[in-house]
Short mmCIF file of C-alpha atoms in Angstrom, two decimals:
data_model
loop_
_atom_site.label_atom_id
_atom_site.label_comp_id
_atom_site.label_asym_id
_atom_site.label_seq_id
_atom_site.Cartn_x
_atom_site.Cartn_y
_atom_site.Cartn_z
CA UNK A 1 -24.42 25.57 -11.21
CA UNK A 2 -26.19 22.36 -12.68
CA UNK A 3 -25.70 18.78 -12.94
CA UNK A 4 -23.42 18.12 -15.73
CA UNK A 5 -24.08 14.41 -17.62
CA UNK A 6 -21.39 14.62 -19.67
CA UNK A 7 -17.37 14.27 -19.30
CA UNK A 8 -14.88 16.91 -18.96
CA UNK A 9 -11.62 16.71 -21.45
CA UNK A 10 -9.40 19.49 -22.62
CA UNK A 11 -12.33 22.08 -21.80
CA UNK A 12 -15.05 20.39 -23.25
CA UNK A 13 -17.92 17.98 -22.67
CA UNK A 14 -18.32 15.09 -24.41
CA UNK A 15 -20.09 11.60 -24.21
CA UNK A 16 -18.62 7.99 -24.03
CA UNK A 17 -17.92 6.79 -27.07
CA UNK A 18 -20.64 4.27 -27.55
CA UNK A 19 -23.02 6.77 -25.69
CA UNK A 20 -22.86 4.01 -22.39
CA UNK A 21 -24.71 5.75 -19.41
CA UNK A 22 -24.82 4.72 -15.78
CA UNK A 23 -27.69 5.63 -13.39
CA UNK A 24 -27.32 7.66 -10.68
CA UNK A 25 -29.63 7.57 -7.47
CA UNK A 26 -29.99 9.79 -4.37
CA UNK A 27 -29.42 7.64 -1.50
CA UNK A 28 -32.63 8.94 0.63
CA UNK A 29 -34.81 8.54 -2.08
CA UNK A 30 -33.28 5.42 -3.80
CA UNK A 31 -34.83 8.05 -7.24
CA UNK A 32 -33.15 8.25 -10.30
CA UNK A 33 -31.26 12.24 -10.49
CA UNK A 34 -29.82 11.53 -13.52
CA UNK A 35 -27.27 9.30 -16.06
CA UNK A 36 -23.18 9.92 -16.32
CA UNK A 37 -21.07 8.15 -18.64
CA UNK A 38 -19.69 5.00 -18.47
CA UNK A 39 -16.12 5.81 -20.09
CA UNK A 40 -13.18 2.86 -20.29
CA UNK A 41 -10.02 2.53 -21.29
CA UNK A 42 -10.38 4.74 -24.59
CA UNK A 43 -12.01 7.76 -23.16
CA UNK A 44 -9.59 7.82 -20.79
CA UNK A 45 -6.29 7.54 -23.16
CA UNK A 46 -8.02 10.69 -25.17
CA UNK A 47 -7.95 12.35 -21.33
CA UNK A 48 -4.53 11.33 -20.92
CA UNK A 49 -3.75 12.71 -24.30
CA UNK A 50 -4.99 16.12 -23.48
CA UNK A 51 -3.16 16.12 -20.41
CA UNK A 52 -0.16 15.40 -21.59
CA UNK A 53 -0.18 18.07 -24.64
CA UNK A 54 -1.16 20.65 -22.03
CA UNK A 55 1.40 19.81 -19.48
CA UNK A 56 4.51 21.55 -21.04
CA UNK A 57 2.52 24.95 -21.04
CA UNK A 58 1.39 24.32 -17.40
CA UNK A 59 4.09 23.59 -16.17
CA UNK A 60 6.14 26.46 -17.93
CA UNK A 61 3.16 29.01 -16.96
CA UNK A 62 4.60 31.56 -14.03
CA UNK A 63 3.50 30.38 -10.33
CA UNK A 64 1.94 33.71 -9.89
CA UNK A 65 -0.46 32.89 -13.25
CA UNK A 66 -1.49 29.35 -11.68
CA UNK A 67 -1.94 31.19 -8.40
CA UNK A 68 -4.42 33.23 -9.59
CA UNK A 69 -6.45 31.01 -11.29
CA UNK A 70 -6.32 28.43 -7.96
CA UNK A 71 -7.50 31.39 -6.21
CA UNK A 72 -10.39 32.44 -9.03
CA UNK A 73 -11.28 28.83 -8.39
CA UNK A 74 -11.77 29.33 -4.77
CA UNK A 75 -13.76 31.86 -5.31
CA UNK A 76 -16.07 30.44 -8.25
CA UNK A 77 -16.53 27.25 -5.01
CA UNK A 78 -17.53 29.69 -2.82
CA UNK A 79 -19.91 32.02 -5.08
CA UNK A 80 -21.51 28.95 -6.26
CA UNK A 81 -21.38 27.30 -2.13
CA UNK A 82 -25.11 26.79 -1.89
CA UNK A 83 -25.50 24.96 -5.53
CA UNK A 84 -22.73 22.66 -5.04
CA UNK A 85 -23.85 21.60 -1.87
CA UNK A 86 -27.27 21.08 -3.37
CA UNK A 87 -25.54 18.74 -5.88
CA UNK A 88 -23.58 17.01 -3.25
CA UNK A 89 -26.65 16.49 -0.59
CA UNK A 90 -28.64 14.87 -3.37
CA UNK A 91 -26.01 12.07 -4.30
CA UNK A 92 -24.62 11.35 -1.20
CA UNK A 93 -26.73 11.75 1.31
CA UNK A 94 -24.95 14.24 3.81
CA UNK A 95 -27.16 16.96 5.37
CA UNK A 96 -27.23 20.08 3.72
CA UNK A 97 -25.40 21.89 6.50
CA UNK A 98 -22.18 19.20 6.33
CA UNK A 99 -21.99 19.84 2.29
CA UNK A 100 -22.04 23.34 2.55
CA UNK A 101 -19.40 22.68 5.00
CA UNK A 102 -17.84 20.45 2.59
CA UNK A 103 -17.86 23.07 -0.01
CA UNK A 104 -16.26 25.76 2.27
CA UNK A 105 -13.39 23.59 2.79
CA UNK A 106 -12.69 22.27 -0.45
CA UNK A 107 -12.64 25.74 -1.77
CA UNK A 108 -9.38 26.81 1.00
CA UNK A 109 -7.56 24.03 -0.30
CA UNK A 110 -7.33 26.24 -3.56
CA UNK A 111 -6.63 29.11 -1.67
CA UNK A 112 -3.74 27.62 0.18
CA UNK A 113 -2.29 26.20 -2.86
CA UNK A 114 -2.49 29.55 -4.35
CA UNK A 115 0.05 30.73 -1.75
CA UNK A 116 2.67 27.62 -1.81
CA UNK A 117 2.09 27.92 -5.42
CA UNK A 118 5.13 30.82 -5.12
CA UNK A 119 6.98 28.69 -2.55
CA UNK A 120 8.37 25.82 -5.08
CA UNK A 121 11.87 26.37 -3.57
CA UNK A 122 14.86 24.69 -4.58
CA UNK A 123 18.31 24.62 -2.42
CA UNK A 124 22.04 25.16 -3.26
CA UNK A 125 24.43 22.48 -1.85
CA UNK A 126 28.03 23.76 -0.37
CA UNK A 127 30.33 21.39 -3.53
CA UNK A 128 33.28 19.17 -2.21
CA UNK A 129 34.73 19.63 -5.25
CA UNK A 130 36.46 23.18 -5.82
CA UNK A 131 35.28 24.48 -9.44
CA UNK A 132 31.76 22.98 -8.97
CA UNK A 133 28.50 23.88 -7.81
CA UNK A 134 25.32 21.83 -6.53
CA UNK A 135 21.85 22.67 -7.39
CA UNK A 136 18.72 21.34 -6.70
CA UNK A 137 15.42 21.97 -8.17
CA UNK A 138 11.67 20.73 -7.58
CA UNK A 139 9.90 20.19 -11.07
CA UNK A 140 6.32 18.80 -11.54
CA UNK A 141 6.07 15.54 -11.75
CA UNK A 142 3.72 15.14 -15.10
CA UNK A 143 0.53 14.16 -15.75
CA UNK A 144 -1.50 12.80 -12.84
CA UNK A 145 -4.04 10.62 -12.39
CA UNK A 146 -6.48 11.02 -9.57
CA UNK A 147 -9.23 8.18 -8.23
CA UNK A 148 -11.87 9.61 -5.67
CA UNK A 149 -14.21 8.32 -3.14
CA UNK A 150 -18.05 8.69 -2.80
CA UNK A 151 -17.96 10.07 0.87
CA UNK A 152 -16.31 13.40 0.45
CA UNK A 153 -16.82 14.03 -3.28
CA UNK A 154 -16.06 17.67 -3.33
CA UNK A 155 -12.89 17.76 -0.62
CA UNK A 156 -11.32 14.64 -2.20
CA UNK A 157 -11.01 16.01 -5.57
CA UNK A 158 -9.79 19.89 -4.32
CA UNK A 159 -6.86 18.69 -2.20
CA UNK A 160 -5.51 16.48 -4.85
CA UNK A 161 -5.97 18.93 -8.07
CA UNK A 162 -4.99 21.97 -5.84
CA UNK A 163 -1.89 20.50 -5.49
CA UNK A 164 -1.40 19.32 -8.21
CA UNK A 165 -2.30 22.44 -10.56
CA UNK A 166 -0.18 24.31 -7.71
CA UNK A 167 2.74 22.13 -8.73
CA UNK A 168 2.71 22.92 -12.17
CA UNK A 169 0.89 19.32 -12.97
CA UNK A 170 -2.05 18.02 -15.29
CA UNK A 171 -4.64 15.79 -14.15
CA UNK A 172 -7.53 13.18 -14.72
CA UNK A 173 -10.45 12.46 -12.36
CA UNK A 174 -11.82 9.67 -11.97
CA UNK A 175 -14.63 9.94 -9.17
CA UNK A 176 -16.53 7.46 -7.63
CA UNK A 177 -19.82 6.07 -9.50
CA UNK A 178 -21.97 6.48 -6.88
CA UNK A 179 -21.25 10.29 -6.76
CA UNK A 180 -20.35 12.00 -10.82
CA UNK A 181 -21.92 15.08 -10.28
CA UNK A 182 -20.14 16.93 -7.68
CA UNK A 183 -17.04 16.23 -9.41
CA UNK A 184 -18.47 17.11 -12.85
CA UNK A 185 -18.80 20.27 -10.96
CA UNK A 186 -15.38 21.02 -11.26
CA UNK A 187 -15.28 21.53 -15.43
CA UNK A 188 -17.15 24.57 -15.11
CA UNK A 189 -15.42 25.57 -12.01
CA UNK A 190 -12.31 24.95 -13.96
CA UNK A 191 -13.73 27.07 -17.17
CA UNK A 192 -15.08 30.23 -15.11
CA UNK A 193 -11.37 30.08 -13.58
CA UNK A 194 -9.87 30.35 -16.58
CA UNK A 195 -7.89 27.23 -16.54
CA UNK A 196 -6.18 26.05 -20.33
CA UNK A 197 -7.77 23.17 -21.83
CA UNK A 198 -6.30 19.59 -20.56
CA UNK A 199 -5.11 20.65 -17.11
CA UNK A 200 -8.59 19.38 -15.62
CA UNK A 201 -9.84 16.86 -16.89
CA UNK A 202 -12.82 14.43 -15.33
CA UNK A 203 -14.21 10.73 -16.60
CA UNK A 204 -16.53 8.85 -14.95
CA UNK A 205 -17.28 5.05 -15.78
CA UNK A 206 -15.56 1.91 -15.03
CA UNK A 207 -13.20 1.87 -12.44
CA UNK A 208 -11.28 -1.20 -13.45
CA UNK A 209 -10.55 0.10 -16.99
CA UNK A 210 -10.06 3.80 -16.45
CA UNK A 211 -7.31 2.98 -13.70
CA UNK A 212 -6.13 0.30 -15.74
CA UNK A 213 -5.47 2.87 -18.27
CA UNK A 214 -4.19 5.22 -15.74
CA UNK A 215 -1.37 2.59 -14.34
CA UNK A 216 -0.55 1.20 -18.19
CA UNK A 217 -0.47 4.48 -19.95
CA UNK A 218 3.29 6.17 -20.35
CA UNK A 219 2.20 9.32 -20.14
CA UNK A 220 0.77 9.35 -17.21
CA UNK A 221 3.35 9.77 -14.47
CA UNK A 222 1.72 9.49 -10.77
CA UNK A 223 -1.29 7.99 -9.09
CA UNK A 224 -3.23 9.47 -6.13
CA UNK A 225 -6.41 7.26 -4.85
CA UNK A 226 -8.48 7.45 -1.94
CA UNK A 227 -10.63 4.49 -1.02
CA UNK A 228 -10.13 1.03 0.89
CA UNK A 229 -6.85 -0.56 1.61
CA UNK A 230 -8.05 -3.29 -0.14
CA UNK A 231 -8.39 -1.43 -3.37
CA UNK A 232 -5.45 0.69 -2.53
CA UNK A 233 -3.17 -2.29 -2.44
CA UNK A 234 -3.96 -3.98 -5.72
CA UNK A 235 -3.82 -0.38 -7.38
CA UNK A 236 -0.63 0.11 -5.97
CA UNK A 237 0.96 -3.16 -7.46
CA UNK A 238 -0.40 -2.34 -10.85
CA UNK A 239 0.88 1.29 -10.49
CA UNK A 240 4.12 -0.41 -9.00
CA UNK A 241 4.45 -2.87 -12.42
CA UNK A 242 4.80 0.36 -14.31
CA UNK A 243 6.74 2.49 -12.18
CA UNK A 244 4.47 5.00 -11.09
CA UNK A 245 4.59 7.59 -8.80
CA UNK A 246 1.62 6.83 -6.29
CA UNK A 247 0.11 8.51 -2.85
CA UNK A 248 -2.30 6.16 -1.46
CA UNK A 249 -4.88 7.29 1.65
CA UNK A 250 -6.18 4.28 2.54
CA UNK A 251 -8.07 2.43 5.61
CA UNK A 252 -8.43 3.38 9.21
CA UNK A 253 -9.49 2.21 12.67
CA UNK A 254 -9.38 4.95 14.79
CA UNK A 255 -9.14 5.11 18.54
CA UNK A 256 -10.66 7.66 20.39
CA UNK A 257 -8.92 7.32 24.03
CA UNK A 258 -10.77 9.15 26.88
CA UNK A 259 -8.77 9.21 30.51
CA UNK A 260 -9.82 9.45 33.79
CA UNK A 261 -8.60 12.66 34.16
CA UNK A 262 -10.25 14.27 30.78
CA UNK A 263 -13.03 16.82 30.71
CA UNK A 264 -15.53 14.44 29.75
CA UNK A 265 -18.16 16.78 28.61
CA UNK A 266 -15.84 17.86 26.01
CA UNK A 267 -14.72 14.41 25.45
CA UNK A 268 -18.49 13.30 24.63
CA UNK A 269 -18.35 16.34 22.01
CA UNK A 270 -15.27 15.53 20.35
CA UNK A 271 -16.68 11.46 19.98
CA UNK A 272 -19.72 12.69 18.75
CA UNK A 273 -17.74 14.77 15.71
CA UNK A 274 -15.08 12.14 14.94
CA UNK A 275 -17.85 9.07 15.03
CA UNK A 276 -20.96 10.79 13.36
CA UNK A 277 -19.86 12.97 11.46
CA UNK A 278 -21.09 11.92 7.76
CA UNK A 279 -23.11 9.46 9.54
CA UNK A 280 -19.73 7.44 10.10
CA UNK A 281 -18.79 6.99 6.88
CA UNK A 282 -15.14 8.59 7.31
CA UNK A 283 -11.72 7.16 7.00
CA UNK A 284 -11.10 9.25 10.53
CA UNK A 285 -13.84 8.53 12.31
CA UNK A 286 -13.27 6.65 15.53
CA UNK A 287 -14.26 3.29 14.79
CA UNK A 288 -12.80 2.09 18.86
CA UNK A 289 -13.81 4.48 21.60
CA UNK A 290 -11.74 3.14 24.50
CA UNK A 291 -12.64 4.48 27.60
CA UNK A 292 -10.59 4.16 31.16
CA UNK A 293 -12.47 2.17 34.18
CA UNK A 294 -13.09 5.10 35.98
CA UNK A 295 -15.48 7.02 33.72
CA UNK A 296 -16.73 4.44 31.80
CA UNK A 297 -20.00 4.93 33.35
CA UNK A 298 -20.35 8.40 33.34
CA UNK A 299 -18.84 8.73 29.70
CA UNK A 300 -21.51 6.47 28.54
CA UNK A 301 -24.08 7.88 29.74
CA UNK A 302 -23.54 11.25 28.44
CA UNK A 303 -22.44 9.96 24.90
CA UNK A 304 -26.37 8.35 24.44
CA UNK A 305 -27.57 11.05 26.03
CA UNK A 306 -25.84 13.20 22.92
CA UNK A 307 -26.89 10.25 20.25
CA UNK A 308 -30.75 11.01 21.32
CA UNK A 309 -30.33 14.29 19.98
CA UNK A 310 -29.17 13.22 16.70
CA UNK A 311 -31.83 13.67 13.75
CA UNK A 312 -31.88 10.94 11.07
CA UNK A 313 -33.57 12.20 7.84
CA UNK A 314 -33.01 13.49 4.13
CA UNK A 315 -30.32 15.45 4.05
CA UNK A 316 -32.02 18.29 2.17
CA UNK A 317 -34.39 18.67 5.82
CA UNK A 318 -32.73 21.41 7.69
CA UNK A 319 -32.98 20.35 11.31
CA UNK A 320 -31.55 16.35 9.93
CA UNK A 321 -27.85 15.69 11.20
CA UNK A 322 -27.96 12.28 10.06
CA UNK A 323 -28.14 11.41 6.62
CA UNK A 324 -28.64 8.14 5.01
CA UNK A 325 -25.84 5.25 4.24
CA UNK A 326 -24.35 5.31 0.64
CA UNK A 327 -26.02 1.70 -0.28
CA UNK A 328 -27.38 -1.70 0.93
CA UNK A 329 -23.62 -3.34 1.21
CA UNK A 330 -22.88 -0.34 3.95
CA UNK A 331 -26.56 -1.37 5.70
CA UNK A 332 -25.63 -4.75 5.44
CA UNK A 333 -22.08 -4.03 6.83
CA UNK A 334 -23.51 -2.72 10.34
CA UNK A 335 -25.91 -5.23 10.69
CA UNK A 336 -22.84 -7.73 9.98
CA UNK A 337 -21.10 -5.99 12.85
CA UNK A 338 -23.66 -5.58 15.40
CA UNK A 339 -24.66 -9.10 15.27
CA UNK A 340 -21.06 -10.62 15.78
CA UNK A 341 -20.75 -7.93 18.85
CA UNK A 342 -24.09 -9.43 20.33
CA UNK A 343 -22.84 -12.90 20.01
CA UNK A 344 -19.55 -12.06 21.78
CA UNK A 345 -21.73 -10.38 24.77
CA UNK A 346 -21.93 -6.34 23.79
CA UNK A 347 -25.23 -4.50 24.89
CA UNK A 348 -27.30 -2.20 22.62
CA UNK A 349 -27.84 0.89 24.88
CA UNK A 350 -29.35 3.05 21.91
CA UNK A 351 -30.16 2.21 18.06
CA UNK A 352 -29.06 -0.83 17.07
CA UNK A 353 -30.79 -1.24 13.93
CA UNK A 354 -32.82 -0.32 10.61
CA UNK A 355 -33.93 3.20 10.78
CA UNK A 356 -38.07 3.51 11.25
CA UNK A 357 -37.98 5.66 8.07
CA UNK A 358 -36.37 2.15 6.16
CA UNK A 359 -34.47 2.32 2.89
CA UNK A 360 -30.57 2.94 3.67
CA UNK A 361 -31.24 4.87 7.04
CA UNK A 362 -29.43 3.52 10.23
CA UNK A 363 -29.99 4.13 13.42
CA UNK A 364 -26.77 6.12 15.44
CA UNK A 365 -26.02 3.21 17.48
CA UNK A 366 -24.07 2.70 20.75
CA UNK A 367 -22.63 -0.67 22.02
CA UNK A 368 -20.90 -0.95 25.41
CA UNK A 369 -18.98 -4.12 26.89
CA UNK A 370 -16.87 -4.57 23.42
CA UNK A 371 -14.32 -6.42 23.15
CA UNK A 372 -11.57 -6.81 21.29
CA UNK A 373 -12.72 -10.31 19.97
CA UNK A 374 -15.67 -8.57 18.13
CA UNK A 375 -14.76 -8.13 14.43
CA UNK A 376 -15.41 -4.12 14.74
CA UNK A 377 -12.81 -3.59 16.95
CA UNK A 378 -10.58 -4.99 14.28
CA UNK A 379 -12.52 -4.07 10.95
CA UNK A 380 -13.09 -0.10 9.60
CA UNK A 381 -16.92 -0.05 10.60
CA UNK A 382 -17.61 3.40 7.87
CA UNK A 383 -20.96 3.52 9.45
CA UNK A 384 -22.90 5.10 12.78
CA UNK A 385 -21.91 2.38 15.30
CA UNK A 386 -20.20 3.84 18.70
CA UNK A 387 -18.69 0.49 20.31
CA UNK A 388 -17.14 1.33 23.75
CA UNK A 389 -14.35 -0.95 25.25
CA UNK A 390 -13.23 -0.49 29.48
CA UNK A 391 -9.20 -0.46 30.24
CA UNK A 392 -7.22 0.23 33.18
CA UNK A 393 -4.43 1.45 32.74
CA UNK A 394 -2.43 4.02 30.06
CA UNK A 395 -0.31 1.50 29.12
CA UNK A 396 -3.46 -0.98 28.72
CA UNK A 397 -4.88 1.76 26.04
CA UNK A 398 -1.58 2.51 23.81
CA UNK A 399 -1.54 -1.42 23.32
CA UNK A 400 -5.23 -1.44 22.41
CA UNK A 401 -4.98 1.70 19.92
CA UNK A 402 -2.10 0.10 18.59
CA UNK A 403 -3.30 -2.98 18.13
CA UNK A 404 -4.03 -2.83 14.50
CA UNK A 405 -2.90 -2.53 10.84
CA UNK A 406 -4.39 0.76 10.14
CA UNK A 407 -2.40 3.55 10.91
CA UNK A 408 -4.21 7.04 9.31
CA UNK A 409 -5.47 8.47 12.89
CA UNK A 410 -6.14 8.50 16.43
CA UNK A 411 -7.65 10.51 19.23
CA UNK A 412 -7.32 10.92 22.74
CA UNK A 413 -8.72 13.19 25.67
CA UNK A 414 -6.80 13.76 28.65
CA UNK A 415 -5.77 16.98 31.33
CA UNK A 416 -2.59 15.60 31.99
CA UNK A 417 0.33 17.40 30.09
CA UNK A 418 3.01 14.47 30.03
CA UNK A 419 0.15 11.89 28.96
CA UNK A 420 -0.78 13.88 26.62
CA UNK A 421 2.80 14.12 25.03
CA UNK A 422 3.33 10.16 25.67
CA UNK A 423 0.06 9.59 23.51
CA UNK A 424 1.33 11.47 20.33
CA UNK A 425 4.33 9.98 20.55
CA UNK A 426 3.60 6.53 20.94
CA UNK A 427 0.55 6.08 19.34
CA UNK A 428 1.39 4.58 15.62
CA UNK A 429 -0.87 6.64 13.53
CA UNK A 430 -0.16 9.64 10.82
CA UNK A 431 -2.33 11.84 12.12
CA UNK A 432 -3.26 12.55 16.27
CA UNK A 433 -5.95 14.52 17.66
CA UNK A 434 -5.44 15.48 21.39
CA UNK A 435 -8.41 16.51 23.25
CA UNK A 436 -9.67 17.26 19.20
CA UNK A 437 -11.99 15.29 17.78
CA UNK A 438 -11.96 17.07 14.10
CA UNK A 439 -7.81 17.31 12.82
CA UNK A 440 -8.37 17.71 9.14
CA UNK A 441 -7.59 21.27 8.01
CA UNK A 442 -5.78 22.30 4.50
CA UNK A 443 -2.17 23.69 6.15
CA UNK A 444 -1.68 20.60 7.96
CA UNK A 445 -0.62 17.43 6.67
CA UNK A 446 -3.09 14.05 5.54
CA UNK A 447 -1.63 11.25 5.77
CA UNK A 448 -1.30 7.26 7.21
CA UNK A 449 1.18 4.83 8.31
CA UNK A 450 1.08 1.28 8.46
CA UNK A 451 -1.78 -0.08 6.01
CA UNK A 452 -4.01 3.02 5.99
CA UNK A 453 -1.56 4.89 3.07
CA UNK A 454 1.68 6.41 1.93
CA UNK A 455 2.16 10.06 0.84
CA UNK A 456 0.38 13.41 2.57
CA UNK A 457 -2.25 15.78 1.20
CA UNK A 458 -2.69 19.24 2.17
CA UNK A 459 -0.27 21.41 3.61
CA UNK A 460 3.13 22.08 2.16
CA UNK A 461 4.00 18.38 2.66
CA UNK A 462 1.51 17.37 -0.41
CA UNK A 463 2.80 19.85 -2.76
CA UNK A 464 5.94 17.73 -2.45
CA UNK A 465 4.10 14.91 -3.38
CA UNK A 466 3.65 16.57 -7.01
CA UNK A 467 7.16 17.55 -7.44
CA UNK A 468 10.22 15.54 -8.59
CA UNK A 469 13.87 16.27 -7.03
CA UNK A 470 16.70 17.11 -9.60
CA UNK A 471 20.17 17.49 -8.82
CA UNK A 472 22.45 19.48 -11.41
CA UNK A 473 25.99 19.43 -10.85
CA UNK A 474 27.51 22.66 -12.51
CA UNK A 475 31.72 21.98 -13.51
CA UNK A 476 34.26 24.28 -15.22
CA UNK A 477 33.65 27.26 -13.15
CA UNK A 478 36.79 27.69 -12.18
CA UNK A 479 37.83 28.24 -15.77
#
């Protein structure tokens, strides 16, 4: 597997039209690894074009033939696991270990899709009318197009084209600038899996003009984005203008909840996953650790304790669990945020700065006496700050986790059974870990409520995502 430079339509590679590059850099480095396109709004109408003529024979094309090439695609992702990751490491940062994670699980998504591929059911209504039957079916939706984020380049493209392809669909990629190459990746993935010209297809270039395209073009039917609420919203009203189908996973500010009565060594593990994983740079990670009077101490301590151990580095170094920050706006962002938590009286207790190694490292950080006056308890931090704010009682911490726009997940550790049930019902997110700190797996559903999205990925949930409802109404039988 190699680094592809150019773009991916109908099975081939081509260049933007007026040969417009854009640089790419690895993140530890701040080198050069290489140039991608910069496409616009014509590239991406040829894309759309391709899509479209290869839709009808996609979508007509037996669910066990798109099964097996979602499953030859799984396995190309996991034959080529070690190259991919390579790729990945090198544009965005994330140690080696975490990408060839990464890898691993984008590759089940096409597995699992290969299974619900077959499971496109359709229902039969009992008629109120005598003489006349009720049937509905579930038919792809179209051609899709898909916008991706920088911080999981891989996993963010498989669980929307799984899907998708699953569902009988077409689609075109737009990934992030910042990371091309991984999802470049996925034309010769495509290729080796024998998949017909113009059902992948993959541009890279300039976001405002390729999803301009995306939302103004006719023949494309649906739009699926991850990124920012921000950007979510105003791609949503465009989409909206034009009728589009859209799934949006947006923004989130999770709480991680940990109770008196929890097992707090396991609780320390479980914040350590959902707040450093990806060096914090996660829509899931728990921005808000709230932690009951009780154990505040004690919880505190153990969680630097655990931060000590982390290793900030290249990811590429084998013993480094702590790769670099995507760019200077994200350094920028946690200095932002640390400051403001200073001046409203929080305490550094480990990090709280530049990395000694400099460029776009950050140093795991942990903050205690926050408060909810402090802009990161209300903004997504997307970086490796830990900010720990005290409460009292249970009804004092399903205010506080609630106490927000973001909706997309939430975490909580507790031994007691009927708290535990209370918590997943009451707290106002899509998605709820209970004494978990990791909940993202391919058979369950990914999804927000509130401001942090609309629409699921994964699971059998986002195949229906893909899929249009039609209701036929069959008369004269009684003839």
């Amino acid at each position: 597997m190699r680094k592809r430079h150019q773009v991916f339509i109908a099975n081939q590679w081509r260049d933007a039209d007026d040969g417009a590059v854009m640089e790419v850099t690895n993140p530890a480095t701040g080198k050069t690894i290489g140039t991608a396109p910069r496409c616009g709004r014509a590239e991406t109408a040829i894309a759309i074009d391709a899509a479209f003529e290869a839709f009808e024979g996609w979508r007509d094309t037996l669910a066990d033939e798109r099964a097996a090439i979602l499953m030859r695609l799984h396995d190309a992702m996991m034959d080529q696991q070690r190259p991919l990751a390579e790729i990945l490491t090198e544009e965005m940062g994330k140690p080696i270990a975490e990408a060839m994670g990464e890898v691993a699980f984008s590759a089940r998504f096409f597995k699992w899709f290969a299974e619900e591929a077959r499971r496109v059911y359709g229902d039969t209504i009992p008629s109120p009318w005598p003489g006349k039957r009720i049937i509905i079916a579930k038919e792809p939706v179209g051609v899709v197009g898909a916008i991706t984020p920088w911080n999981f380049p891989s996993s963010m493209i498989a669980r929307k084209l799984a899907a998708s392809m699953a569902a009988g669909c077409t689609m075109v990629i737009k990934p992030a600038s910042q990371t091309p190459f991984s999802a470049l990746a996925y034309g010769d993935l495509a290729v080796d899996a024998g998949a017909p010209p113009g059902v992948v297809n993959i541009l890279t270039g300039t976001a405002s003009e390729i999803a301009g395209e995306m939302c103004e073009n006719p023949k494309l039917r649906k739009i699926t984005f991850t990124g920012s609420t921000q950007i979510g919203k105003q791609l949503a009203a465009h989409a909206g203008a034009h009728m589009k189908r859209i799934s949006m996973e947006l923004g989130g500010n999770a709480p991680f909840i940990v109770f008196d009565d929890a097992d707090i060594d396991a609780a320390v593990d479980g914040a350590m996953i959902a707040k450093f994983r990806n060096s914090g740079q996660t829509c899931v990670c728990a921005n808000r650790i709230l932690v009951q009077s009780g154990v505040y101490d004690v919880f505190t301590e153990k969680l630097k304790a655990a931060i000590g151990k982390l290793n900030v580095g290249d990811g590429m170094a084998p013993d480094v669990t702590q790769g670099p920050l995507i760019d200077e706006a994200a350094v920028a962002k946690m200095e932002s945020q640390i400051a403001d938590a200073l001046e409203h009286g929080a305490r550094i207790v480990a990090g709280g700065g530049s990395h000694a190694l400099g460029g776009l490292f950050f140093q795991p950080t942990l903050l205690v006496d926050a408060s909810a006056e402090m802009k990161i308890f209300s903004e997504e931090t997307f970086g490796p700050i830990a900010p720990i704010f005290k409460f009292d009682t249970e009804e004092e911490a399903i205010d506080m986790a609630n106490d927000t726009e973001y909706g997309l997940a939430g975490y909580a550790y507790t031994t007691n059974l009927g708290r535990a049930w209370r918590l997943s019902e009451k707290l106002q997110y899509g998605m709820v870990g209970i004494n978990e700190g990791l909940v993202s797996t391919e058979v369950a559903p990914f999804g927000g409520v509130k401001q942090s999205g609309i629409g699921n990925e994964g699971s059998k949930y986002g195949l229906n995502d893909y899929l249009n409802i039609k209701y036929s109404l069959f008369g004269g039988l009684n003839l």
